[in-house]
Amino acid sequence: MVTSQKMKDRLVFVAGLSAGLMGTLVVAGIASYKVVKFEEQRLQHGWRLVPVVVAPRALAAGTRMTFAEMAQRPMPEQLVTSSVVKPDSATYVVDQVLTVPLSDGDRLHWTFFSRTRNGLMRGPEPSSPRDPDLWEACDAALAASSTTARRERTPADIRARLVSEVRP
């Protein structure tokens, strides 16, 4: 026959075991939640959505861009390179001429716009009158500058070329 003291001891043991088991389950649940959240963040890294500028409808080559020809859409950051036009830079594209046709939703790239001889995109014409002599002088200087690659092999060759260009 089991005495009341032994019954009490068993009851205390079972209660302690139950409390320990419940505590262990709570700690295991919290730990597994943290592991799942960490893995979720690790898998989502690079897939955060960032806004980019896209064509809201099909645009033909030769279209002069306005804000009406631009829309903003979210895109995973892994697919957004430095060549993609971002919304904070959209003003630089206004009044630029599109060189390629675009479909609805195509991202705008900097390479899709016409460029001038010096490689810079030509912005809108200034509202103030231009000095034609200054522009002709600048165009002549640009045309006169050599764009061919120089192939000096040593610093002495570079120095000799620079000295010969400075002295008449």
mmCIF file with all atom_site columns, C-alpha atoms in Angstrom:
data_model
loop_
_atom_site.group_PDB
_atom_site.id
_atom_site.type_symbol
_atom_site.label_atom_id
_atom_site.label_alt_id
_atom_site.label_comp_id
_atom_site.label_asym_id
_atom_site.label_entity_id
_atom_site.label_seq_id
_atom_site.pdbx_PDB_ins_code
_atom_site.Cartn_x
_atom_site.Cartn_y
_atom_site.Cartn_z
_atom_site.occupancy
_atom_site.B_iso_or_equiv
_atom_site.pdbx_formal_charge
_atom_site.auth_seq_id
_atom_site.auth_comp_id
_atom_site.auth_asym_id
_atom_site.auth_atom_id
_atom_site.pdbx_PDB_model_num
ATOM 1   C CA . MET A 1 1   ? 0.000  0.000  0.000   1.00 0.00 ? 1   MET A CA 1
ATOM 2   C CA . VAL A 1 2   ? 1.252  3.442  -0.889  1.00 0.00 ? 2   VAL A CA 1
ATOM 3   C CA . THR A 1 3   ? 1.511  5.906  1.931   1.00 0.00 ? 3   THR A CA 1
ATOM 4   C CA . SER A 1 4   ? 0.318  9.456  1.658   1.00 0.00 ? 4   SER A CA 1
ATOM 5   C CA . GLN A 1 5   ? 3.924  10.726 1.848   1.00 0.00 ? 5   GLN A CA 1
ATOM 6   C CA . LYS A 1 6   ? 4.912  8.634  -1.168  1.00 0.00 ? 6   LYS A CA 1
ATOM 7   C CA . MET A 1 7   ? 1.801  9.844  -3.005  1.00 0.00 ? 7   MET A CA 1
ATOM 8   C CA . LYS A 1 8   ? 2.733  13.407 -2.228  1.00 0.00 ? 8   LYS A CA 1
ATOM 9   C CA . ASP A 1 9   ? 6.300  12.814 -3.412  1.00 0.00 ? 9   ASP A CA 1
ATOM 10  C CA . ARG A 1 10  ? 5.080  11.287 -6.663  1.00 0.00 ? 10  ARG A CA 1
ATOM 11  C CA . LEU A 1 11  ? 2.667  14.157 -7.189  1.00 0.00 ? 11  LEU A CA 1
ATOM 12  C CA . VAL A 1 12  ? 5.451  16.707 -6.618  1.00 0.00 ? 12  VAL A CA 1
ATOM 13  C CA . PHE A 1 13  ? 7.714  14.749 -8.986  1.00 0.00 ? 13  PHE A CA 1
ATOM 14  C CA . VAL A 1 14  ? 5.044  14.609 -11.715 1.00 0.00 ? 14  VAL A CA 1
ATOM 15  C CA . ALA A 1 15  ? 4.252  18.322 -11.245 1.00 0.00 ? 15  ALA A CA 1
ATOM 16  C CA . GLY A 1 16  ? 7.960  19.229 -11.469 1.00 0.00 ? 16  GLY A CA 1
ATOM 17  C CA . LEU A 1 17  ? 8.408  16.999 -14.496 1.00 0.00 ? 17  LEU A CA 1
ATOM 18  C CA . SER A 1 18  ? 5.374  18.604 -16.168 1.00 0.00 ? 18  SER A CA 1
ATOM 19  C CA . ALA A 1 19  ? 6.611  22.127 -15.403 1.00 0.00 ? 19  ALA A CA 1
ATOM 20  C CA . GLY A 1 20  ? 10.075 21.270 -16.713 1.00 0.00 ? 20  GLY A CA 1
ATOM 21  C CA . LEU A 1 21  ? 8.607  19.752 -19.851 1.00 0.00 ? 21  LEU A CA 1
ATOM 22  C CA . MET A 1 22  ? 6.407  22.821 -20.416 1.00 0.00 ? 22  MET A CA 1
ATOM 23  C CA . GLY A 1 23  ? 9.391  25.145 -19.905 1.00 0.00 ? 23  GLY A CA 1
ATOM 24  C CA . THR A 1 24  ? 11.466 23.086 -22.325 1.00 0.00 ? 24  THR A CA 1
ATOM 25  C CA . LEU A 1 25  ? 8.680  23.222 -24.916 1.00 0.00 ? 25  LEU A CA 1
ATOM 26  C CA . VAL A 1 26  ? 8.397  27.013 -24.551 1.00 0.00 ? 26  VAL A CA 1
ATOM 27  C CA . VAL A 1 27  ? 12.171 27.477 -24.955 1.00 0.00 ? 27  VAL A CA 1
ATOM 28  C CA . ALA A 1 28  ? 12.225 25.070 -27.931 1.00 0.00 ? 28  ALA A CA 1
ATOM 29  C CA . GLY A 1 29  ? 9.296  26.926 -29.525 1.00 0.00 ? 29  GLY A CA 1
ATOM 30  C CA . ILE A 1 30  ? 11.008 30.300 -29.149 1.00 0.00 ? 30  ILE A CA 1
ATOM 31  C CA . ALA A 1 31  ? 14.280 28.899 -30.498 1.00 0.00 ? 31  ALA A CA 1
ATOM 32  C CA . SER A 1 32  ? 12.583 27.306 -33.507 1.00 0.00 ? 32  SER A CA 1
ATOM 33  C CA . TYR A 1 33  ? 10.707 30.574 -34.202 1.00 0.00 ? 33  TYR A CA 1
ATOM 34  C CA . LYS A 1 34  ? 14.020 32.477 -34.166 1.00 0.00 ? 34  LYS A CA 1
ATOM 35  C CA . VAL A 1 35  ? 15.627 29.914 -36.507 1.00 0.00 ? 35  VAL A CA 1
ATOM 36  C CA . VAL A 1 36  ? 12.705 30.129 -38.946 1.00 0.00 ? 36  VAL A CA 1
ATOM 37  C CA . LYS A 1 37  ? 12.800 33.959 -38.942 1.00 0.00 ? 37  LYS A CA 1
ATOM 38  C CA . PHE A 1 38  ? 16.576 33.962 -39.474 1.00 0.00 ? 38  PHE A CA 1
ATOM 39  C CA . GLU A 1 39  ? 16.274 31.582 -42.438 1.00 0.00 ? 39  GLU A CA 1
ATOM 40  C CA . GLU A 1 40  ? 13.423 33.648 -43.843 1.00 0.00 ? 40  GLU A CA 1
ATOM 41  C CA . GLN A 1 41  ? 15.555 36.795 -43.697 1.00 0.00 ? 41  GLN A CA 1
ATOM 42  C CA . ARG A 1 42  ? 18.523 34.959 -45.221 1.00 0.00 ? 42  ARG A CA 1
ATOM 43  C CA . LEU A 1 43  ? 16.405 33.709 -48.115 1.00 0.00 ? 43  LEU A CA 1
ATOM 44  C CA . GLN A 1 44  ? 14.781 37.104 -48.676 1.00 0.00 ? 44  GLN A CA 1
ATOM 45  C CA . HIS A 1 45  ? 18.118 38.939 -48.739 1.00 0.00 ? 45  HIS A CA 1
ATOM 46  C CA . GLY A 1 46  ? 18.462 40.537 -52.160 1.00 0.00 ? 46  GLY A CA 1
ATOM 47  C CA . TRP A 1 47  ? 14.780 40.125 -52.951 1.00 0.00 ? 47  TRP A CA 1
ATOM 48  C CA . ARG A 1 48  ? 13.692 43.311 -51.183 1.00 0.00 ? 48  ARG A CA 1
ATOM 49  C CA . LEU A 1 49  ? 11.588 45.377 -53.573 1.00 0.00 ? 49  LEU A CA 1
ATOM 50  C CA . VAL A 1 50  ? 13.040 48.704 -54.724 1.00 0.00 ? 50  VAL A CA 1
ATOM 51  C CA . PRO A 1 51  ? 11.332 51.208 -57.057 1.00 0.00 ? 51  PRO A CA 1
ATOM 52  C CA . VAL A 1 52  ? 12.536 51.608 -60.657 1.00 0.00 ? 52  VAL A CA 1
ATOM 53  C CA . VAL A 1 53  ? 11.330 53.663 -63.630 1.00 0.00 ? 53  VAL A CA 1
ATOM 54  C CA . VAL A 1 54  ? 9.477  51.685 -66.315 1.00 0.00 ? 54  VAL A CA 1
ATOM 55  C CA . ALA A 1 55  ? 7.566  52.400 -69.505 1.00 0.00 ? 55  ALA A CA 1
ATOM 56  C CA . PRO A 1 56  ? 3.828  52.524 -68.656 1.00 0.00 ? 56  PRO A CA 1
ATOM 57  C CA . ARG A 1 57  ? 2.930  51.572 -72.230 1.00 0.00 ? 57  ARG A CA 1
ATOM 58  C CA . ALA A 1 58  ? 4.690  50.601 -75.455 1.00 0.00 ? 58  ALA A CA 1
ATOM 59  C CA . LEU A 1 59  ? 7.041  53.369 -76.605 1.00 0.00 ? 59  LEU A CA 1
ATOM 60  C CA . ALA A 1 60  ? 8.590  53.646 -80.062 1.00 0.00 ? 60  ALA A CA 1
ATOM 61  C CA . ALA A 1 61  ? 12.211 54.519 -80.712 1.00 0.00 ? 61  ALA A CA 1
ATOM 62  C CA . GLY A 1 62  ? 12.571 58.266 -81.168 1.00 0.00 ? 62  GLY A CA 1
ATOM 63  C CA . THR A 1 63  ? 10.048 59.115 -78.457 1.00 0.00 ? 63  THR A CA 1
ATOM 64  C CA . ARG A 1 64  ? 11.002 62.214 -76.475 1.00 0.00 ? 64  ARG A CA 1
ATOM 65  C CA . MET A 1 65  ? 10.576 61.272 -72.825 1.00 0.00 ? 65  MET A CA 1
ATOM 66  C CA . THR A 1 66  ? 8.263  63.161 -70.498 1.00 0.00 ? 66  THR A CA 1
ATOM 67  C CA . PHE A 1 67  ? 6.942  62.260 -67.073 1.00 0.00 ? 67  PHE A CA 1
ATOM 68  C CA . ALA A 1 68  ? 3.823  60.890 -68.821 1.00 0.00 ? 68  ALA A CA 1
ATOM 69  C CA . GLU A 1 69  ? 6.017  58.256 -70.508 1.00 0.00 ? 69  GLU A CA 1
ATOM 70  C CA . MET A 1 70  ? 7.392  57.051 -67.157 1.00 0.00 ? 70  MET A CA 1
ATOM 71  C CA . ALA A 1 71  ? 5.943  54.997 -64.326 1.00 0.00 ? 71  ALA A CA 1
ATOM 72  C CA . GLN A 1 72  ? 7.350  53.579 -61.124 1.00 0.00 ? 72  GLN A CA 1
ATOM 73  C CA . ARG A 1 73  ? 7.197  49.871 -60.265 1.00 0.00 ? 73  ARG A CA 1
ATOM 74  C CA . PRO A 1 74  ? 8.795  47.761 -57.527 1.00 0.00 ? 74  PRO A CA 1
ATOM 75  C CA . MET A 1 75  ? 11.424 45.239 -58.564 1.00 0.00 ? 75  MET A CA 1
ATOM 76  C CA . PRO A 1 76  ? 13.685 42.845 -56.591 1.00 0.00 ? 76  PRO A CA 1
ATOM 77  C CA . GLU A 1 77  ? 16.958 44.573 -55.751 1.00 0.00 ? 77  GLU A CA 1
ATOM 78  C CA . GLN A 1 78  ? 18.941 41.674 -57.255 1.00 0.00 ? 78  GLN A CA 1
ATOM 79  C CA . LEU A 1 79  ? 17.594 42.630 -60.684 1.00 0.00 ? 79  LEU A CA 1
ATOM 80  C CA . VAL A 1 80  ? 18.355 46.349 -60.350 1.00 0.00 ? 80  VAL A CA 1
ATOM 81  C CA . THR A 1 81  ? 21.793 47.359 -61.619 1.00 0.00 ? 81  THR A CA 1
ATOM 82  C CA . SER A 1 82  ? 23.415 50.765 -61.865 1.00 0.00 ? 82  SER A CA 1
ATOM 83  C CA . SER A 1 83  ? 22.268 50.985 -65.503 1.00 0.00 ? 83  SER A CA 1
ATOM 84  C CA . VAL A 1 84  ? 18.598 51.050 -64.466 1.00 0.00 ? 84  VAL A CA 1
ATOM 85  C CA . VAL A 1 85  ? 17.005 54.491 -64.051 1.00 0.00 ? 85  VAL A CA 1
ATOM 86  C CA . LYS A 1 86  ? 15.761 54.976 -60.492 1.00 0.00 ? 86  LYS A CA 1
ATOM 87  C CA . PRO A 1 87  ? 12.892 57.343 -59.575 1.00 0.00 ? 87  PRO A CA 1
ATOM 88  C CA . ASP A 1 88  ? 15.176 59.910 -57.944 1.00 0.00 ? 88  ASP A CA 1
ATOM 89  C CA . SER A 1 89  ? 17.068 60.237 -61.269 1.00 0.00 ? 89  SER A CA 1
ATOM 90  C CA . ALA A 1 90  ? 14.001 60.360 -63.538 1.00 0.00 ? 90  ALA A CA 1
ATOM 91  C CA . THR A 1 91  ? 14.347 64.110 -64.113 1.00 0.00 ? 91  THR A CA 1
ATOM 92  C CA . TYR A 1 92  ? 17.598 63.480 -66.012 1.00 0.00 ? 92  TYR A CA 1
ATOM 93  C CA . VAL A 1 93  ? 15.658 61.425 -68.573 1.00 0.00 ? 93  VAL A CA 1
ATOM 94  C CA . VAL A 1 94  ? 13.006 64.072 -69.290 1.00 0.00 ? 94  VAL A CA 1
ATOM 95  C CA . ASP A 1 95  ? 13.405 65.489 -72.833 1.00 0.00 ? 95  ASP A CA 1
ATOM 96  C CA . GLN A 1 96  ? 15.830 62.702 -73.803 1.00 0.00 ? 96  GLN A CA 1
ATOM 97  C CA . VAL A 1 97  ? 15.188 60.782 -77.024 1.00 0.00 ? 97  VAL A CA 1
ATOM 98  C CA . LEU A 1 98  ? 14.603 57.054 -76.720 1.00 0.00 ? 98  LEU A CA 1
ATOM 99  C CA . THR A 1 99  ? 16.842 55.029 -79.070 1.00 0.00 ? 99  THR A CA 1
ATOM 100 C CA . VAL A 1 100 ? 15.136 51.634 -78.670 1.00 0.00 ? 100 VAL A CA 1
ATOM 101 C CA . PRO A 1 101 ? 11.478 50.589 -78.635 1.00 0.00 ? 101 PRO A CA 1
ATOM 102 C CA . LEU A 1 102 ? 10.071 49.581 -75.241 1.00 0.00 ? 102 LEU A CA 1
ATOM 103 C CA . SER A 1 103 ? 7.150  47.362 -74.294 1.00 0.00 ? 103 SER A CA 1
ATOM 104 C CA . ASP A 1 104 ? 4.731  47.967 -71.469 1.00 0.00 ? 104 ASP A CA 1
ATOM 105 C CA . GLY A 1 105 ? 6.569  47.560 -68.145 1.00 0.00 ? 105 GLY A CA 1
ATOM 106 C CA . ASP A 1 106 ? 10.128 47.516 -69.542 1.00 0.00 ? 106 ASP A CA 1
ATOM 107 C CA . ARG A 1 107 ? 12.702 49.055 -67.217 1.00 0.00 ? 107 ARG A CA 1
ATOM 108 C CA . LEU A 1 108 ? 14.384 52.225 -68.455 1.00 0.00 ? 108 LEU A CA 1
ATOM 109 C CA . HIS A 1 109 ? 18.158 51.931 -68.776 1.00 0.00 ? 109 HIS A CA 1
ATOM 110 C CA . TRP A 1 110 ? 20.562 54.824 -69.190 1.00 0.00 ? 110 TRP A CA 1
ATOM 111 C CA . THR A 1 111 ? 21.802 53.230 -72.415 1.00 0.00 ? 111 THR A CA 1
ATOM 112 C CA . PHE A 1 112 ? 18.345 53.559 -74.019 1.00 0.00 ? 112 PHE A CA 1
ATOM 113 C CA . PHE A 1 113 ? 18.822 57.289 -74.635 1.00 0.00 ? 113 PHE A CA 1
ATOM 114 C CA . SER A 1 114 ? 20.718 59.218 -77.306 1.00 0.00 ? 114 SER A CA 1
ATOM 115 C CA . ARG A 1 115 ? 24.079 60.673 -76.430 1.00 0.00 ? 115 ARG A CA 1
ATOM 116 C CA . THR A 1 116 ? 26.169 63.526 -77.765 1.00 0.00 ? 116 THR A CA 1
ATOM 117 C CA . ARG A 1 117 ? 29.680 63.207 -79.169 1.00 0.00 ? 117 ARG A CA 1
ATOM 118 C CA . ASN A 1 118 ? 31.343 63.501 -75.781 1.00 0.00 ? 118 ASN A CA 1
ATOM 119 C CA . GLY A 1 119 ? 29.253 60.654 -74.363 1.00 0.00 ? 119 GLY A CA 1
ATOM 120 C CA . LEU A 1 120 ? 27.007 62.770 -72.166 1.00 0.00 ? 120 LEU A CA 1
ATOM 121 C CA . MET A 1 121 ? 23.259 62.879 -72.536 1.00 0.00 ? 121 MET A CA 1
ATOM 122 C CA . ARG A 1 122 ? 22.123 66.195 -73.917 1.00 0.00 ? 122 ARG A CA 1
ATOM 123 C CA . GLY A 1 123 ? 19.701 67.840 -71.529 1.00 0.00 ? 123 GLY A CA 1
ATOM 124 C CA . PRO A 1 124 ? 17.012 70.301 -72.468 1.00 0.00 ? 124 PRO A CA 1
ATOM 125 C CA . GLU A 1 125 ? 18.246 73.369 -74.289 1.00 0.00 ? 125 GLU A CA 1
ATOM 126 C CA . PRO A 1 126 ? 18.900 76.303 -71.967 1.00 0.00 ? 126 PRO A CA 1
ATOM 127 C CA . SER A 1 127 ? 16.265 78.991 -72.000 1.00 0.00 ? 127 SER A CA 1
ATOM 128 C CA . SER A 1 128 ? 18.864 81.770 -72.177 1.00 0.00 ? 128 SER A CA 1
ATOM 129 C CA . PRO A 1 129 ? 20.332 82.618 -75.600 1.00 0.00 ? 129 PRO A CA 1
ATOM 130 C CA . ARG A 1 130 ? 23.562 80.839 -76.490 1.00 0.00 ? 130 ARG A CA 1
ATOM 131 C CA . ASP A 1 131 ? 26.752 82.547 -77.548 1.00 0.00 ? 131 ASP A CA 1
ATOM 132 C CA . PRO A 1 132 ? 27.356 80.969 -80.998 1.00 0.00 ? 132 PRO A CA 1
ATOM 133 C CA . ASP A 1 133 ? 31.064 81.834 -80.945 1.00 0.00 ? 133 ASP A CA 1
ATOM 134 C CA . LEU A 1 134 ? 31.535 80.064 -77.632 1.00 0.00 ? 134 LEU A CA 1
ATOM 135 C CA . TRP A 1 135 ? 29.670 76.998 -78.856 1.00 0.00 ? 135 TRP A CA 1
ATOM 136 C CA . GLU A 1 136 ? 31.694 76.893 -82.082 1.00 0.00 ? 136 GLU A CA 1
ATOM 137 C CA . ALA A 1 137 ? 34.930 77.208 -80.119 1.00 0.00 ? 137 ALA A CA 1
ATOM 138 C CA . CYS A 1 138 ? 33.873 74.387 -77.799 1.00 0.00 ? 138 CYS A CA 1
ATOM 139 C CA . ASP A 1 139 ? 32.842 72.168 -80.717 1.00 0.00 ? 139 ASP A CA 1
ATOM 140 C CA . ALA A 1 140 ? 36.164 72.868 -82.474 1.00 0.00 ? 140 ALA A CA 1
ATOM 141 C CA . ALA A 1 141 ? 38.130 72.039 -79.324 1.00 0.00 ? 141 ALA A CA 1
ATOM 142 C CA . LEU A 1 142 ? 36.152 68.836 -78.885 1.00 0.00 ? 142 LEU A CA 1
ATOM 143 C CA . ALA A 1 143 ? 36.734 67.827 -82.513 1.00 0.00 ? 143 ALA A CA 1
ATOM 144 C CA . ALA A 1 144 ? 40.445 68.649 -82.257 1.00 0.00 ? 144 ALA A CA 1
ATOM 145 C CA . SER A 1 145 ? 41.000 66.576 -79.137 1.00 0.00 ? 145 SER A CA 1
ATOM 146 C CA . SER A 1 146 ? 42.429 63.206 -79.938 1.00 0.00 ? 146 SER A CA 1
ATOM 147 C CA . THR A 1 147 ? 40.220 60.283 -78.981 1.00 0.00 ? 147 THR A CA 1
ATOM 148 C CA . THR A 1 148 ? 42.643 57.598 -80.134 1.00 0.00 ? 148 THR A CA 1
ATOM 149 C CA . ALA A 1 149 ? 44.245 55.464 -77.483 1.00 0.00 ? 149 ALA A CA 1
ATOM 150 C CA . ARG A 1 150 ? 47.878 56.169 -76.731 1.00 0.00 ? 150 ARG A CA 1
ATOM 151 C CA . ARG A 1 151 ? 50.164 53.215 -76.179 1.00 0.00 ? 151 ARG A CA 1
ATOM 152 C CA . GLU A 1 152 ? 53.131 54.454 -74.232 1.00 0.00 ? 152 GLU A CA 1
ATOM 153 C CA . ARG A 1 153 ? 55.008 51.632 -72.613 1.00 0.00 ? 153 ARG A CA 1
ATOM 154 C CA . THR A 1 154 ? 56.979 53.487 -69.975 1.00 0.00 ? 154 THR A CA 1
ATOM 155 C CA . PRO A 1 155 ? 56.564 56.585 -67.818 1.00 0.00 ? 155 PRO A CA 1
ATOM 156 C CA . ALA A 1 156 ? 59.382 58.188 -69.822 1.00 0.00 ? 156 ALA A CA 1
ATOM 157 C CA . ASP A 1 157 ? 57.305 57.808 -73.025 1.00 0.00 ? 157 ASP A CA 1
ATOM 158 C CA . ILE A 1 158 ? 54.320 59.451 -71.321 1.00 0.00 ? 158 ILE A CA 1
ATOM 159 C CA . ARG A 1 159 ? 56.483 62.285 -69.998 1.00 0.00 ? 159 ARG A CA 1
ATOM 160 C CA . ALA A 1 160 ? 58.005 62.864 -73.460 1.00 0.00 ? 160 ALA A CA 1
ATOM 161 C CA . ARG A 1 161 ? 54.550 63.038 -75.076 1.00 0.00 ? 161 ARG A CA 1
ATOM 162 C CA . LEU A 1 162 ? 53.217 65.460 -72.461 1.00 0.00 ? 162 LEU A CA 1
ATOM 163 C CA . VAL A 1 163 ? 56.265 67.724 -72.771 1.00 0.00 ? 163 VAL A CA 1
ATOM 164 C CA . SER A 1 164 ? 55.990 67.745 -76.571 1.00 0.00 ? 164 SER A CA 1
ATOM 165 C CA . GLU A 1 165 ? 52.275 68.698 -76.361 1.00 0.00 ? 165 GLU A CA 1
ATOM 166 C CA . VAL A 1 166 ? 52.992 71.617 -74.028 1.00 0.00 ? 166 VAL A CA 1
ATOM 167 C CA . ARG A 1 167 ? 55.910 73.070 -76.006 1.00 0.00 ? 167 ARG A CA 1
ATOM 168 C CA . PRO A 1 168 ? 55.211 74.307 -79.557 1.00 0.00 ? 168 PRO A CA 1
#
